PDB file of C-alpha atoms in Angstrom:
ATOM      1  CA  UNK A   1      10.345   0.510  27.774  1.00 89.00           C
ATOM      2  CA  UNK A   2      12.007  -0.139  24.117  1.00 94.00           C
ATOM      3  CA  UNK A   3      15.113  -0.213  23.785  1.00 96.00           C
ATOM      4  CA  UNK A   4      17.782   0.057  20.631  1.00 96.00           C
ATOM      5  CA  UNK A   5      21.042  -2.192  20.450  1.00 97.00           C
ATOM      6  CA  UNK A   6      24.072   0.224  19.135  1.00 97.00           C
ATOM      7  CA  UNK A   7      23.961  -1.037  15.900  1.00 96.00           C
ATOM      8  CA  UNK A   8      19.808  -0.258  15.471  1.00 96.00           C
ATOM      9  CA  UNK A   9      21.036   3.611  17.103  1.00 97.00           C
ATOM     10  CA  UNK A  10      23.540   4.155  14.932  1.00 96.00           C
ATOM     11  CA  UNK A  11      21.254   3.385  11.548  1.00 95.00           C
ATOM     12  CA  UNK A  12      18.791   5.223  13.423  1.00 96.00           C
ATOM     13  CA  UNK A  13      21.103   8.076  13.707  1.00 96.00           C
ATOM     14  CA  UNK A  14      22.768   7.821  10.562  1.00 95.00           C
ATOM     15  CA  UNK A  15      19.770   7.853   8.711  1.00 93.00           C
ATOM     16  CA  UNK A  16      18.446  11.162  10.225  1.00 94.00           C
ATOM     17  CA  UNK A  17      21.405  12.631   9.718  1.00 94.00           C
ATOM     18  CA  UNK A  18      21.410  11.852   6.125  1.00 94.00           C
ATOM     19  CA  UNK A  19      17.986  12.972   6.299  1.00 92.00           C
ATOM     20  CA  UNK A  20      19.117  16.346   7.659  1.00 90.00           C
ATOM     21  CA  UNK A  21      16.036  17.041  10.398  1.00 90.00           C
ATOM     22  CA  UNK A  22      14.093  14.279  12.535  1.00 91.00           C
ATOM     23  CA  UNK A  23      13.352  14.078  15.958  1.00 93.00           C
ATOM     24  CA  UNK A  24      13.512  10.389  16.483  1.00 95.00           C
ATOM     25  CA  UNK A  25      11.807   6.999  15.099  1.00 95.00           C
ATOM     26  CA  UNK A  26       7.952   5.819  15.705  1.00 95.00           C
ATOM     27  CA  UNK A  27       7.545   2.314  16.654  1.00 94.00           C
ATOM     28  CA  UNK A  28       3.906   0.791  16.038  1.00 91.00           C
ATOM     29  CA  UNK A  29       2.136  -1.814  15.391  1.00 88.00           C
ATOM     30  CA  UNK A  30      -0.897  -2.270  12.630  1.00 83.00           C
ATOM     31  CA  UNK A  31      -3.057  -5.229  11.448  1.00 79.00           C
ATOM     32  CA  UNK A  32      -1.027  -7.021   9.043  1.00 70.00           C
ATOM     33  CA  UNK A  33      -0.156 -10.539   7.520  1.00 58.00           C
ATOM     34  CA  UNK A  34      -1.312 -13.744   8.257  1.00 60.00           C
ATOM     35  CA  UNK A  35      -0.606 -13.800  12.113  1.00 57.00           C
ATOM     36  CA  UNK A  36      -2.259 -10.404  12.780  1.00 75.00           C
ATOM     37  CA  UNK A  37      -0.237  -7.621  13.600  1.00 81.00           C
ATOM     38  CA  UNK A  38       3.056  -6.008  12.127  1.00 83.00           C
ATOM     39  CA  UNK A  39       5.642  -3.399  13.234  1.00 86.00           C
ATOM     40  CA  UNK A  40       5.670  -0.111  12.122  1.00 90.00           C
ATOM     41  CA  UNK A  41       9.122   2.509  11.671  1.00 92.00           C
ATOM     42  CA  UNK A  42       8.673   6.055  10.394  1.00 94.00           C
ATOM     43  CA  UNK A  43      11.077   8.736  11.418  1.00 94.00           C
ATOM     44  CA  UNK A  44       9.352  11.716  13.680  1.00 95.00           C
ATOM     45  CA  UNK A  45       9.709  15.205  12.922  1.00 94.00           C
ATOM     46  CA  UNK A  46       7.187  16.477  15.148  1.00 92.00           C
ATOM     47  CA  UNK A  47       6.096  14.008  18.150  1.00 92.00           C
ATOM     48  CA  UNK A  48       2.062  13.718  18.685  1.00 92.00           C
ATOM     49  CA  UNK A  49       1.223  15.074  22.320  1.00 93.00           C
ATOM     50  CA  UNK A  50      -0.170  11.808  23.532  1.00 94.00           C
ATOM     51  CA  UNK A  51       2.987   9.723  22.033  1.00 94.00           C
ATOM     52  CA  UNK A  52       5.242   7.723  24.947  1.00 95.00           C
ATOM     53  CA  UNK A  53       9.136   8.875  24.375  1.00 96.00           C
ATOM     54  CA  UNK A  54      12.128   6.611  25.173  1.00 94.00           C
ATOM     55  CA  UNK A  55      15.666   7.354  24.761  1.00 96.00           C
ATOM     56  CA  UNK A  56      17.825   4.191  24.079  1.00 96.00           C
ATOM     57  CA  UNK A  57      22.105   4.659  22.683  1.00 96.00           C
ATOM     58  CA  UNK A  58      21.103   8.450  21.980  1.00 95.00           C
ATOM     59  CA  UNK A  59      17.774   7.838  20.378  1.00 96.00           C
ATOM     60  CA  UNK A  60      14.879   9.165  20.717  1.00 97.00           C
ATOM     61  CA  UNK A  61      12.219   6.365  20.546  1.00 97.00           C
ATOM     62  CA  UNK A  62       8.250   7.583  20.225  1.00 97.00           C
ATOM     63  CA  UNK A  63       5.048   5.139  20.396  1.00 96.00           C
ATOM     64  CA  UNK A  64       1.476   5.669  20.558  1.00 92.00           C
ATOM     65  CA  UNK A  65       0.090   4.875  23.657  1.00 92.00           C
ATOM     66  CA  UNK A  66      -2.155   1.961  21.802  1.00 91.00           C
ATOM     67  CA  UNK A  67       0.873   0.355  20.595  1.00 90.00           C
ATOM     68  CA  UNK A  68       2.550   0.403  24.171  1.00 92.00           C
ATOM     69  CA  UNK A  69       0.267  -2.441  25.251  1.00 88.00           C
ATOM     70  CA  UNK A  70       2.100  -4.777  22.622  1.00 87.00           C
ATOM     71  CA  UNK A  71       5.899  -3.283  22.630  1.00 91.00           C
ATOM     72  CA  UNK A  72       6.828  -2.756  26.191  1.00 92.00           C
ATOM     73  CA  UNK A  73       9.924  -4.588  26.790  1.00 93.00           C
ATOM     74  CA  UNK A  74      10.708  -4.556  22.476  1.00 93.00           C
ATOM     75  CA  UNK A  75      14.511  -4.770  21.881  1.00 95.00           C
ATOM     76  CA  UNK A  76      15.271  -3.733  18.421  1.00 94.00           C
ATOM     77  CA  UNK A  77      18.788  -4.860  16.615  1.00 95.00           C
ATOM     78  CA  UNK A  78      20.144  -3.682  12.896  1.00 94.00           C
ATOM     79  CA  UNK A  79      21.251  -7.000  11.436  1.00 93.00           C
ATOM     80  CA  UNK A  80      22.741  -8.084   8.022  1.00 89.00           C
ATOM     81  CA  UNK A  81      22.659 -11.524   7.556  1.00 86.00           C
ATOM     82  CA  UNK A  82      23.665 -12.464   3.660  1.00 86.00           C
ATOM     83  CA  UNK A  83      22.234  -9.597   0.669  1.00 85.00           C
ATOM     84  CA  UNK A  84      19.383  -8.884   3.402  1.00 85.00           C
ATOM     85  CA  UNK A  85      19.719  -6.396   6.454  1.00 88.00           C
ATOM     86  CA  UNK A  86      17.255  -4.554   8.446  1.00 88.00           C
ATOM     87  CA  UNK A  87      15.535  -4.672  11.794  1.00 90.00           C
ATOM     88  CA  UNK A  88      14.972  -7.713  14.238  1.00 89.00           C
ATOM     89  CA  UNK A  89      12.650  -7.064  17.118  1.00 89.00           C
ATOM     90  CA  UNK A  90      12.968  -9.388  20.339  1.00 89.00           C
ATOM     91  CA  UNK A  91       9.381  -8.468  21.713  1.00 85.00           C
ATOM     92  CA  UNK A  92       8.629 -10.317  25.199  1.00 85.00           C
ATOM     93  CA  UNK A  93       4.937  -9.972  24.658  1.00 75.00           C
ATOM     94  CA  UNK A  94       4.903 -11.672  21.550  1.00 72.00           C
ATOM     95  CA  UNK A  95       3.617 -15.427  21.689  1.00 64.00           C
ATOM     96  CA  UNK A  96       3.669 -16.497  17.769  1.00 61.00           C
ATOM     97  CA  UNK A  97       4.392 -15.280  14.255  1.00 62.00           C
ATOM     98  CA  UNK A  98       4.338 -16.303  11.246  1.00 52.00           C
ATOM     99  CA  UNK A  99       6.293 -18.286   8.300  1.00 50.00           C
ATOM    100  CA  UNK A 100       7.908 -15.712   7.075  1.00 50.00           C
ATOM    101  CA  UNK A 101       8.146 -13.865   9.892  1.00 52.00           C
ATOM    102  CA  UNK A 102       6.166 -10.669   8.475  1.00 58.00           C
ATOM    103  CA  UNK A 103       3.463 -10.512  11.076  1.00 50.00           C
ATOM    104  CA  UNK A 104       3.135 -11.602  14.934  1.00 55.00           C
ATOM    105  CA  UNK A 105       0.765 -12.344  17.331  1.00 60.00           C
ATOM    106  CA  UNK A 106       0.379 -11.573  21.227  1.00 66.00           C
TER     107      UNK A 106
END
């Protein structure tokens, strides 16, 4: 399961509305950084047949069933913390990352 705080729904949400279409948001992961593996966020307009769908705080959450192995159990927040804000993932499966916290390892 993944699952989306209220604050991570709502700039889900807010975004596709903006947007004006959108189904929901793809989590992922690819091969990235210095650790191994990063997330991955695009908005859905049209799910694949094989993705895995969620719903967390109204949200429709999609993820390819290769990425499943590595985000079951994600929690995803919306913070702000100074000039910066975006997306902190609490992922049980995760066992390192790096310095700068681009890239993670399982």
């Amino acid at each position: 399961m993944i699952e989306l705080t209220e604050r991570a729904a709502k700039h889900v949400t807010d975004y596709l509305n903006n947007r004006g279409h959108g189904e929901g948001i793809r989590v992922g992961i690819r091969t990235a950084g210095c650790s191994g593996l990063a997330y991955v966020l695009e908005f859905v307009d049209e799910p694949d047949s094989v993705d895995v769908k969620f719903e967390s705080n109204g949200v429709n959450i999609f993820v390819d069933p290769k990425s499943m192995v590595y985000l079951d159990g994600l929690l995803m927040d919306y913070v702000t913390e100074g000039l910066n804000e975006g997306f902190r993932f609490t992922n049980p499966n995760q066992k390192g990352e790096c310095g700068c916290g681009e890239s993670f390892t399982v």
